[in-house]
């Protein structure tokens, strides 16, 4: 078994005992990358040289007895987070040559904790997609079946963790972009509460929804990553100045007496029977651990998708106005005057899905339509948030499928944007309400594709999610498999 | 039809985008499907419901008016497609 297959906490133990070196871990990671990257394509940019420099410095720290939380741990960064001196593309032609002059706060924190950055993970262009098919740099393939998508938008992060091409990764989640690919690739993915993790240096998609979170091989690793990245940042005025608990201390605690809410709106027609079966089994596991189930209702669930596809594109159309070919990124060569340069640059630099969302958003915000779309959607958003507030009066956590189906085939939904949007149907409400959500593996289909179960909790209750997710993971009785690539 | 080809052209101009004829047709069709789907929101009674723009309540975040380190000129210009001295250079704006 290669060191690349281990978890953060397993490697921490070996590092502490000086059983392994950071270099040896990195060797195994790059051996794996060299073997499978040609098939999976998890990365846009590999950082081999700087990774070996970081591993060398990690080994010095380890020898000096100064190892930090993530010292020597190879981590992948979604290519939406700025890395000083390392190209950051957001999966787009328009940023294909952009080299940030600073680190995102999350990147800085991971560096300070000793992490070794392996590379920048592939993603849907500007995080707009559910399959990583819209990346300008080509599709990422699901390690469990190379003919299928890994989910999206953080598909490269999910596949890199699933294929053991790194130990952990970062992702961003605007409507499910961490949890859905985590489910489809059989790894753990957490979207924290809005405001829990700083977004300074995260390339903005929809500012009232975006949040950064980890991808890991198990729940304990997720807690370890959260301990590193969570917290207030004076550079990010929507991050919340609130104490961060020691998330790892919730690992191993039982859930006896907890109430688990089962929202009837999330077990609907159209959900894959194998997915539903696996989630029902997970509910039984929790009951076996002494949790009580309670049926709940989130009555505005059916409007989440429509609300999201007004709000997210509206905010995106505004955020993406900055890509004008003036300050950074791609500029079209044949604009005769400023206006033409803007139009050519943006039309040549953005892909079809990004343009589609800019168009929807611009329309929804344009004169005469604002009230009918953006304002109306924001009002329904209030009702969605209230649904959750009501629900959490009667339960500690909510359980749902993460995605209605296992990984679909490459190309299956690319011609029908609405069909593609529907694959986020169980994850979007979380972002609209600003609450945290985690996806944990809960089994495999007969054909061997991973299935994920999602837990949701109230604002700033990530610790609860980690506690229930870990209890479930430990007692689920599911034997962990590894993809054969 | 929620949106016509002429409106698509107008919105494209507002968004500083341009499309080939066949792209316009395709976008008009797709945007119509998406906007029709969004009509669902009309079913919801939102009288007296305040719009939510941020999921958690945040007060204004103020900071002291103190000089802090910022990006130096050369780094600010390092990614510019075209620059001259300490300026970004762009095609001419007016005839």
Coordinates of C-alpha atoms in Angstrom, one line a residue:
Chain A
X1 CA 0.0 0.0 0.0
X2 CA 1.5 3.4 -1.1
X3 CA 1.7 6.2 1.4
X4 CA -0.5 8.2 -1.0
X5 CA -3.4 5.9 0.0
X6 CA -3.3 6.9 3.7
X7 CA -5.3 9.6 5.5
X8 CA -3.9 12.7 7.1
X9 CA -4.3 11.3 10.6
X10 CA -2.5 8.0 9.7
X11 CA 0.3 10.0 8.1
X12 CA 0.5 12.3 11.1
X13 CA 1.2 9.3 13.3
X14 CA 3.9 8.0 11.0
X15 CA 5.5 11.4 10.8
X16 CA 5.4 11.9 14.6
X17 CA 7.2 8.5 15.0
X18 CA 9.6 9.6 12.2
X19 CA 8.5 6.4 10.3
X20 CA 8.1 8.3 7.0
X21 CA 9.5 11.4 5.4
X22 CA 7.6 14.1 3.6
X23 CA 9.7 13.3 0.6
X24 CA 8.6 9.6 0.7
X25 CA 5.0 10.6 0.9
X26 CA 5.4 13.0 -2.0
X27 CA 7.2 10.3 -4.1
X28 CA 4.3 8.0 -3.7
X29 CA 1.8 10.7 -4.6
X30 CA 3.7 11.7 -7.8
X31 CA 4.2 8.0 -8.7
X32 CA 0.4 7.7 -8.6
X33 CA -0.1 10.9 -10.5
X34 CA 2.4 9.7 -13.2
X35 CA 0.5 6.5 -13.5
X36 CA -3.1 7.7 -13.7
X37 CA -3.2 11.4 -14.5
X38 CA -3.2 10.7 -18.2
X39 CA -6.5 8.9 -17.8
X40 CA -8.2 10.9 -15.0
X41 CA -7.0 14.5 -15.6
X42 CA -7.6 15.8 -12.1
X43 CA -5.1 18.6 -12.5
X44 CA -4.8 21.8 -14.6
X45 CA -1.3 22.6 -13.2
X46 CA 1.1 20.3 -11.4
X47 CA 3.5 21.9 -8.9
X48 CA 6.1 19.2 -8.8
X49 CA 9.2 21.4 -8.3
X50 CA 7.8 23.6 -5.6
X51 CA 6.2 20.5 -4.0
X52 CA 9.6 18.9 -3.6
X53 CA 11.0 22.1 -2.2
X54 CA 8.1 22.2 0.3
X55 CA 8.7 18.5 1.2
X56 CA 12.3 19.2 1.9
X57 CA 11.5 22.0 4.2
X58 CA 8.8 19.9 5.9
X59 CA 11.4 17.2 6.5
X60 CA 13.7 19.7 8.1
X61 CA 10.8 20.7 10.4
X62 CA 10.1 17.1 11.2
X63 CA 13.7 16.4 12.1
X64 CA 13.8 19.4 14.3
X65 CA 10.6 18.2 16.1
X66 CA 8.6 21.2 14.7
X67 CA 6.0 19.3 12.7
X68 CA 2.7 21.2 12.4
X69 CA -0.8 19.9 11.7
X70 CA -0.3 19.3 8.0
X71 CA 3.5 19.2 7.8
X72 CA 4.4 17.0 4.8
X73 CA 0.8 16.3 3.8
X74 CA 0.3 16.6 0.0
X75 CA -2.8 18.7 -0.7
X76 CA -4.5 19.7 -4.0
X77 CA -5.9 23.2 -4.4
X78 CA -9.0 23.9 -6.6
X79 CA -7.8 26.2 -9.3
X80 CA -10.3 28.8 -8.2
X81 CA -8.1 29.8 -5.3
X82 CA -5.2 32.2 -5.8
X83 CA -1.7 30.8 -5.3
X84 CA 1.1 33.3 -5.3
X85 CA 3.3 32.8 -8.3
X86 CA 1.4 29.8 -9.5
X87 CA -1.0 30.1 -12.5
X88 CA -4.7 30.2 -11.3
X89 CA -7.1 29.7 -14.2
X90 CA -10.6 29.1 -12.8
X91 CA -10.8 26.5 -15.6
X92 CA -11.2 29.4 -18.1
X93 CA -9.5 30.5 -21.2
X94 CA -9.9 34.1 -20.0
X95 CA -7.6 33.4 -17.0
X96 CA -5.4 30.8 -18.7
X97 CA -2.3 33.0 -18.2
X98 CA -3.1 34.6 -14.8
X99 CA -0.5 34.4 -12.1
X100 CA -1.8 35.8 -8.8
X101 CA 0.5 38.1 -6.9
X102 CA -0.9 36.9 -3.5
X103 CA -2.2 33.7 -1.8
X104 CA -5.8 33.2 -0.9
X105 CA -6.3 33.1 2.9
X106 CA -7.1 29.4 2.8
X107 CA -3.9 28.7 0.8
X108 CA -1.9 30.8 3.3
X109 CA -3.3 29.0 6.2
X110 CA -2.7 25.6 4.7
X111 CA 0.9 26.6 3.9
X112 CA 1.4 27.8 7.5
X113 CA 0.1 24.5 8.7
X114 CA 2.8 22.8 6.7
X115 CA 0.8 21.4 3.7
X116 CA 2.7 20.5 0.5
X117 CA 0.8 21.7 -2.6
X118 CA 0.8 19.1 -5.3
X119 CA -1.1 21.0 -7.9
X120 CA -4.1 23.1 -9.0
X121 CA -7.2 20.9 -9.5
X122 CA -9.5 20.9 -12.5
X123 CA -13.0 22.4 -12.3
X124 CA -15.9 23.6 -14.3
X125 CA -15.2 27.0 -15.8
X126 CA -15.7 29.6 -13.1
X127 CA -17.3 26.8 -11.0
X128 CA -20.3 26.8 -13.3
X129 CA -21.3 23.2 -13.8
X130 CA -22.0 19.9 -12.2
X131 CA -19.7 17.7 -14.2
X132 CA -16.3 19.3 -14.7
X133 CA -17.1 19.1 -18.4
X134 CA -17.0 22.9 -19.0
X135 CA -13.3 23.3 -18.1
X136 CA -11.4 25.0 -20.9
X137 CA -8.6 22.5 -20.0
X138 CA -10.6 19.4 -20.8
X139 CA -12.8 17.1 -18.8
X140 CA -11.9 15.2 -15.6
X141 CA -12.9 11.6 -15.6
X142 CA -14.4 9.7 -12.7
X143 CA -11.8 7.3 -11.2
X144 CA -14.5 4.7 -10.7
X145 CA -15.5 4.7 -14.3
X146 CA -13.5 6.7 -16.8
X147 CA -16.6 7.0 -19.1
X148 CA -18.4 9.0 -16.4
X149 CA -18.1 12.5 -15.0
X150 CA -16.6 13.1 -11.5
X151 CA -19.3 15.6 -10.6
X152 CA -18.6 19.3 -10.4
X153 CA -17.7 21.9 -10.2
X154 CA -14.8 20.7 -7.9
X155 CA -14.5 17.5 -10.0
X156 CA -10.7 17.6 -10.1
X157 CA -10.4 17.9 -6.3
X158 CA -12.8 15.0 -5.8
X159 CA -11.1 12.7 -8.3
X160 CA -7.6 13.6 -7.1
X161 CA -8.6 12.5 -3.5
X162 CA -10.5 9.4 -4.7
X163 CA -7.6 8.3 -7.0
X164 CA -5.0 8.9 -4.2
X165 CA -3.3 11.6 -6.3
X166 CA -3.1 13.6 -3.1
X167 CA -4.2 13.2 0.5
X168 CA -6.7 16.0 0.8
X169 CA -8.0 18.8 -1.4
X170 CA -9.8 22.1 -1.2
X171 CA -13.0 22.9 -3.1
X172 CA -15.6 25.6 -3.3
X173 CA -19.3 25.1 -3.1
X174 CA -21.9 27.5 -4.5
X175 CA -24.8 25.1 -5.1
X176 CA -23.2 21.7 -4.3
X177 CA -19.8 21.9 -6.0
X178 CA -18.1 20.2 -3.1
X179 CA -20.7 17.7 -1.9
X180 CA -22.0 16.4 -5.2
X181 CA -18.5 15.5 -6.6
X182 CA -17.6 14.1 -3.2
X183 CA -20.6 11.8 -3.4
X184 CA -19.9 10.8 -7.0
X185 CA -16.3 10.0 -6.3
X186 CA -16.8 8.3 -3.0
X187 CA -14.9 10.7 -0.7
X188 CA -15.9 13.1 2.1
X189 CA -16.7 16.7 1.3
X190 CA -17.9 19.5 3.6
X191 CA -19.5 22.9 2.7
X192 CA -19.1 25.0 5.9
X193 CA -21.5 27.7 7.0
X194 CA -21.5 30.9 5.0
X195 CA -18.9 33.1 6.7
X196 CA -17.1 30.2 8.5
X197 CA -14.1 30.1 6.1
X198 CA -12.5 33.2 4.5
X199 CA -13.0 33.7 0.8
X200 CA -10.2 36.2 0.4
X201 CA -8.4 35.1 -2.8
X202 CA -11.3 32.9 -4.0
X203 CA -12.3 33.9 -7.5
X204 CA -15.9 35.0 -7.0
X205 CA -18.9 33.2 -8.7
X206 CA -22.0 34.1 -6.6
X207 CA -20.9 36.0 -3.6
X208 CA -23.9 35.3 -1.4
X209 CA -23.5 31.6 -1.9
X210 CA -19.8 30.7 -2.4
X211 CA -18.0 28.9 0.4
X212 CA -14.7 27.0 0.6
X213 CA -14.4 23.6 2.2
X214 CA -12.3 20.4 2.3
X215 CA -12.3 17.1 0.4
X216 CA -10.8 14.2 2.4
X217 CA -10.6 10.4 2.5
X218 CA -12.5 10.2 5.8
X219 CA -14.4 12.3 8.3
X220 CA -11.6 12.7 10.8
X221 CA -9.4 14.2 8.1
X222 CA -12.3 16.6 7.3
X223 CA -12.2 17.8 10.9
X224 CA -8.4 18.3 10.7
X225 CA -8.7 20.4 7.5
X226 CA -11.5 22.5 9.1
X227 CA -9.3 23.2 12.1
X228 CA -6.8 24.7 9.7
X229 CA -9.0 26.7 7.4
X230 CA -11.9 27.9 9.5
X231 CA -12.0 31.3 11.1
X232 CA -12.4 35.0 10.8
X233 CA -10.2 37.0 8.4
X234 CA -10.0 40.8 8.5
X235 CA -9.4 40.7 4.7
X236 CA -12.9 39.2 4.2
X237 CA -15.7 41.2 5.5
X238 CA -18.3 38.5 5.2
X239 CA -16.3 36.1 7.3
X240 CA -17.7 35.9 10.8
X241 CA -15.7 36.9 13.9
X242 CA -16.8 33.9 15.9
X243 CA -14.7 31.4 17.9
X244 CA -13.8 28.2 16.0
X245 CA -14.3 25.0 18.0
X246 CA -11.7 22.2 17.9
X247 CA -13.5 20.1 15.3
X248 CA -11.4 17.0 15.8
X249 CA -12.6 16.8 19.4
X250 CA -16.1 15.8 18.1
X251 CA -14.7 12.8 16.3
X252 CA -15.6 9.6 18.2
X253 CA -18.4 11.1 20.2
X254 CA -21.7 9.1 20.1
X255 CA -25.1 10.4 18.8
X256 CA -27.3 8.6 21.3
X257 CA -30.5 10.5 21.8
X258 CA -30.0 12.7 18.7
X259 CA -32.9 13.4 16.4
X260 CA -32.4 13.0 12.7
X261 CA -34.8 14.7 10.4
X262 CA -35.9 13.1 7.2
X263 CA -37.4 15.7 4.8
X264 CA -40.1 14.1 2.6
X265 CA -39.4 16.5 -0.2
X266 CA -35.9 14.9 -0.7
X267 CA -37.2 11.3 -1.3
X268 CA -39.1 11.9 -4.5
X269 CA -39.8 10.3 -7.8
X270 CA -36.8 10.5 -10.1
X271 CA -34.3 9.6 -7.5
X272 CA -32.3 6.5 -8.4
X273 CA -33.6 3.5 -6.5
X274 CA -30.0 2.4 -5.5
X275 CA -29.3 5.8 -4.1
X276 CA -32.5 5.9 -2.1
X277 CA -31.9 2.4 -0.8
X278 CA -28.4 3.3 0.4
X279 CA -29.6 6.4 2.1
X280 CA -32.5 4.5 3.8
X281 CA -29.9 2.0 5.1
X282 CA -27.8 4.9 6.5
X283 CA -30.9 6.1 8.4
X284 CA -31.2 2.6 9.9
X285 CA -27.5 2.7 10.9
X286 CA -28.1 5.9 12.8
X287 CA -31.1 4.4 14.5
X288 CA -29.0 1.5 15.5
X289 CA -26.6 4.1 17.2
X290 CA -29.4 5.4 19.3
X291 CA -30.7 8.3 17.2
X292 CA -34.4 8.9 16.7
X293 CA -35.8 9.6 13.3
X294 CA -38.4 12.2 12.7
X295 CA -40.2 13.0 9.5
X296 CA -40.0 16.7 8.6
X297 CA -41.0 18.9 5.8
X298 CA -39.1 21.6 3.9
X299 CA -42.1 22.9 2.0
X300 CA -40.3 25.3 -0.4
X301 CA -37.8 22.7 -1.6
X302 CA -39.4 22.6 -5.1
X303 CA -38.5 26.2 -5.6
X304 CA -34.8 26.0 -4.7
X305 CA -33.6 25.3 -8.1
X306 CA -35.5 28.2 -9.7
X307 CA -34.3 30.6 -6.9
X308 CA -30.7 29.4 -7.3
X309 CA -30.7 29.8 -11.1
X310 CA -31.9 33.4 -10.7
X311 CA -29.6 34.4 -7.8
X312 CA -26.4 32.6 -8.8
X313 CA -26.3 33.9 -12.5
X314 CA -27.3 37.4 -11.4
X315 CA -24.4 37.6 -9.0
X316 CA -22.1 35.9 -11.5
X317 CA -23.0 38.4 -14.2
X318 CA -21.9 41.2 -11.9
X319 CA -18.8 39.4 -10.6
X320 CA -17.6 38.4 -14.0
X321 CA -17.9 42.0 -15.4
X322 CA -14.3 42.4 -14.2
X323 CA -12.9 40.2 -17.0
X324 CA -12.5 42.9 -19.6
X325 CA -9.0 42.2 -21.0
X326 CA -7.5 45.3 -19.3
X327 CA -5.9 44.3 -16.0
X328 CA -5.1 40.6 -16.4
X329 CA -6.0 37.5 -18.3
X330 CA -6.8 37.0 -22.0
X331 CA -7.3 40.0 -24.4
X332 CA -8.6 39.5 -27.9
X333 CA -6.1 40.8 -30.5
X334 CA -8.6 42.3 -32.9
X335 CA -10.7 44.9 -31.0
X336 CA -10.4 48.2 -32.9
X337 CA -11.8 50.3 -30.1
X338 CA -12.4 49.8 -26.4
X339 CA -16.0 48.5 -26.7
X340 CA -15.1 46.0 -29.4
X341 CA -12.1 44.9 -27.4
X342 CA -14.3 44.2 -24.4
X343 CA -16.9 42.2 -26.5
X344 CA -14.3 40.2 -28.4
X345 CA -12.3 39.4 -25.3
X346 CA -15.3 38.2 -23.3
X347 CA -16.8 36.3 -26.2
X348 CA -13.6 34.5 -27.0
X349 CA -12.5 34.1 -23.4
X350 CA -15.6 32.7 -21.8
X351 CA -17.1 29.3 -22.6
X352 CA -20.8 28.6 -23.5
X353 CA -22.1 27.8 -20.0
X354 CA -20.5 30.9 -18.5
X355 CA -21.9 33.0 -21.3
X356 CA -25.3 31.4 -20.8
X357 CA -25.3 32.3 -17.1
X358 CA -24.0 35.8 -17.7
X359 CA -26.9 36.3 -20.1
X360 CA -29.5 34.9 -17.6
X361 CA -28.1 37.1 -14.9
X362 CA -27.8 40.2 -16.9
X363 CA -31.4 39.7 -18.1
X364 CA -32.7 39.0 -14.5
X365 CA -31.0 42.2 -13.3
X366 CA -31.9 44.4 -16.3
X367 CA -34.3 47.3 -16.1
X368 CA -37.9 46.1 -15.8
X369 CA -37.1 42.6 -14.8
X370 CA -35.3 43.0 -11.4
X371 CA -38.5 42.8 -9.3
X372 CA -39.9 39.8 -11.2
X373 CA -36.7 37.8 -11.0
X374 CA -34.0 38.8 -8.5
X375 CA -36.3 40.4 -5.9
X376 CA -38.9 37.6 -6.2
X377 CA -36.1 34.9 -5.9
X378 CA -34.6 36.6 -2.9
X379 CA -38.0 36.7 -1.2
X380 CA -38.5 32.9 -1.8
X381 CA -35.0 32.5 -0.5
X382 CA -36.2 33.9 2.8
X383 CA -38.9 31.3 2.9
X384 CA -36.4 28.5 2.2
X385 CA -34.2 29.7 5.0
X386 CA -37.3 29.8 7.4
X387 CA -38.1 26.2 6.4
X388 CA -34.7 25.1 7.8
X389 CA -35.1 27.2 10.9
X390 CA -38.4 25.5 11.6
X391 CA -37.0 22.1 10.8
X392 CA -34.1 22.5 13.2
X393 CA -36.6 23.1 16.0
X394 CA -37.5 19.4 15.9
X395 CA -34.2 17.7 14.8
X396 CA -30.5 18.0 15.4
X397 CA -29.4 17.1 11.9
X398 CA -31.2 16.5 8.6
X399 CA -30.3 13.5 6.3
X400 CA -30.8 13.4 2.6
X401 CA -29.2 11.9 -0.5
X402 CA -26.4 14.1 -1.8
X403 CA -27.2 13.7 -5.4
X404 CA -30.3 12.1 -7.0
X405 CA -28.2 9.7 -9.2
X406 CA -24.7 8.2 -9.2
X407 CA -22.2 9.6 -11.7
X408 CA -23.7 10.1 -15.2
X409 CA -21.9 9.6 -18.5
X410 CA -19.7 12.1 -20.0
X411 CA -21.7 14.1 -22.6
X412 CA -25.1 12.8 -21.2
X413 CA -26.4 16.2 -20.0
X414 CA -24.2 18.8 -21.8
X415 CA -26.9 19.7 -24.4
X416 CA -29.7 20.3 -21.9
X417 CA -28.7 22.9 -19.2
X418 CA -31.9 22.3 -17.2
X419 CA -31.2 18.6 -16.9
X420 CA -27.6 19.4 -15.8
X421 CA -28.9 21.9 -13.2
X422 CA -31.2 19.2 -11.8
X423 CA -28.3 17.1 -10.5
X424 CA -27.8 19.8 -7.8
X425 CA -31.4 19.5 -6.6
X426 CA -30.5 18.2 -3.1
X427 CA -27.5 20.5 -2.5
X428 CA -28.7 23.9 -3.5
X429 CA -31.0 24.7 -0.6
X430 CA -28.0 24.5 1.8
X431 CA -26.3 27.4 0.1
X432 CA -29.5 29.4 -0.1
X433 CA -30.0 29.0 3.6
X434 CA -26.2 29.5 4.4
X435 CA -26.1 26.3 6.5
X436 CA -23.3 23.7 6.5
X437 CA -23.6 20.3 4.7
X438 CA -21.4 17.3 4.5
X439 CA -21.4 14.4 2.0
X440 CA -20.1 11.0 3.2
X441 CA -19.8 7.7 1.2
X442 CA -22.8 5.4 2.0
X443 CA -22.3 2.5 -0.4
X444 CA -21.9 1.5 -4.0
X445 CA -24.3 0.7 -6.8
X446 CA -24.3 -2.8 -8.3
X447 CA -22.1 -1.5 -11.1
X448 CA -19.6 -0.2 -8.5
X449 CA -20.3 3.5 -8.5
X450 CA -20.1 5.4 -5.2
X451 CA -23.1 6.8 -3.5
X452 CA -23.1 9.7 -1.0
X453 CA -25.4 10.6 1.9
X454 CA -25.7 14.3 3.0
X455 CA -26.1 15.6 6.5
X456 CA -27.2 19.2 7.2
X457 CA -27.2 21.2 10.4
X458 CA -27.9 24.8 11.6
X459 CA -25.6 27.7 11.1
X460 CA -22.1 27.2 12.5
X461 CA -22.9 23.6 13.6
X462 CA -20.1 21.9 11.5
X463 CA -19.1 20.1 14.7
X464 CA -22.5 18.4 14.8
X465 CA -22.1 17.3 11.2
X466 CA -18.6 15.9 11.8
X467 CA -19.9 14.0 14.9
X468 CA -22.8 12.4 13.1
X469 CA -20.8 11.7 9.9
X470 CA -18.0 10.1 11.8
X471 CA -20.4 8.0 13.9
X472 CA -22.0 6.9 10.7
X473 CA -18.8 6.2 8.9
X474 CA -17.5 4.1 11.7
X475 CA -20.6 1.9 12.1
X476 CA -21.9 1.9 8.5
X477 CA -20.3 -1.5 7.9
X478 CA -19.4 -0.5 4.4
X479 CA -16.0 -1.8 3.4
X480 CA -14.0 1.0 1.8
X481 CA -13.0 0.2 -1.8
X482 CA -10.5 1.9 -4.0
X483 CA -11.0 2.6 -7.7
X484 CA -9.1 0.5 -10.2
X485 CA -7.9 2.8 -12.9
Chain B
X1 CA -41.8 33.3 -25.8
X2 CA -40.3 34.9 -22.7
X3 CA -37.4 36.4 -24.6
X4 CA -37.0 37.3 -28.3
X5 CA -33.9 37.3 -30.4
X6 CA -33.8 41.1 -30.3
X7 CA -33.9 41.0 -26.5
X8 CA -31.0 38.5 -26.5
X9 CA -29.1 40.9 -28.7
X10 CA -29.8 43.8 -26.3
X11 CA -28.8 41.7 -23.2
X12 CA -25.7 40.5 -24.9
X13 CA -24.7 44.2 -25.5
X14 CA -25.3 45.0 -21.8
X15 CA -23.1 42.0 -20.8
X16 CA -20.5 43.0 -23.4
X17 CA -20.8 39.8 -25.3
X18 CA -21.4 39.1 -28.9
X19 CA -22.8 36.0 -30.6
X20 CA -22.9 34.4 -34.1
X21 CA -26.4 34.1 -35.7
X22 CA -26.8 30.4 -34.9
X23 CA -25.5 31.0 -31.3
X24 CA -28.2 33.7 -30.9
X25 CA -30.9 31.2 -32.0
X26 CA -29.6 28.6 -29.6
X27 CA -29.3 31.0 -26.7
X28 CA -32.8 32.4 -27.3
X29 CA -34.2 28.8 -27.2
X30 CA -32.3 27.8 -24.1
X31 CA -33.0 31.1 -22.2
X32 CA -36.6 30.7 -23.0
X33 CA -36.6 27.2 -21.5
X34 CA -34.8 28.4 -18.4
X35 CA -37.0 31.5 -17.9
X36 CA -40.1 29.4 -18.3
X37 CA -38.9 27.1 -15.6
X38 CA -38.3 30.1 -13.4
X39 CA -42.0 31.1 -13.7
X40 CA -42.5 28.6 -11.0
X41 CA -41.6 31.3 -8.5
X42 CA -44.8 33.1 -9.4
X43 CA -46.7 30.4 -7.5
X44 CA -45.2 31.4 -4.2
X45 CA -47.0 34.0 -2.1
X46 CA -44.3 36.5 -1.1
X47 CA -46.5 39.3 0.1
X48 CA -44.8 40.9 3.2
X49 CA -41.7 38.7 2.9
X50 CA -38.4 40.5 3.1
X51 CA -35.9 39.6 0.4
X52 CA -32.8 37.7 1.7
X53 CA -29.5 38.8 0.2
X54 CA -27.2 37.2 2.7
X55 CA -27.9 34.0 4.5
X56 CA -26.5 35.1 7.9
X57 CA -27.1 38.5 9.4
X58 CA -24.0 40.6 9.2
X59 CA -23.5 44.2 10.3
X60 CA -21.4 46.6 8.3
X61 CA -17.8 45.6 8.6
X62 CA -15.8 48.7 9.3
X63 CA -12.0 49.0 9.7
X64 CA -9.8 51.8 10.8
X65 CA -8.8 54.3 8.2
X66 CA -5.2 53.3 8.4
X67 CA -2.6 53.0 5.7
X68 CA -1.8 49.4 5.0
X69 CA 0.4 47.5 2.7
X70 CA -1.0 47.2 -0.8
X71 CA 0.1 45.7 -4.1
X72 CA 3.0 47.6 -5.6
X73 CA 2.7 49.0 -9.1
X74 CA 4.9 46.5 -10.8
X75 CA 2.9 43.5 -9.4
X76 CA -0.4 45.2 -10.2
X77 CA 0.7 45.5 -13.8
X78 CA 2.5 42.1 -14.0
X79 CA -0.6 40.4 -15.5
X80 CA -1.7 43.2 -17.8
X81 CA -2.2 42.2 -21.5
X82 CA -0.7 45.6 -22.4
X83 CA 0.9 48.3 -20.3
X84 CA 2.8 51.5 -20.6
X85 CA 4.9 52.8 -17.8
X86 CA 2.6 52.6 -14.8
X87 CA -0.6 52.4 -16.8
X88 CA -2.8 49.8 -18.4
X89 CA -3.0 50.5 -22.1
X90 CA -6.3 49.9 -24.0
X91 CA -7.5 50.5 -27.5
X92 CA -8.7 54.1 -28.2
X93 CA -12.0 55.0 -26.6
X94 CA -13.2 57.8 -28.9
X95 CA -12.6 58.6 -32.5

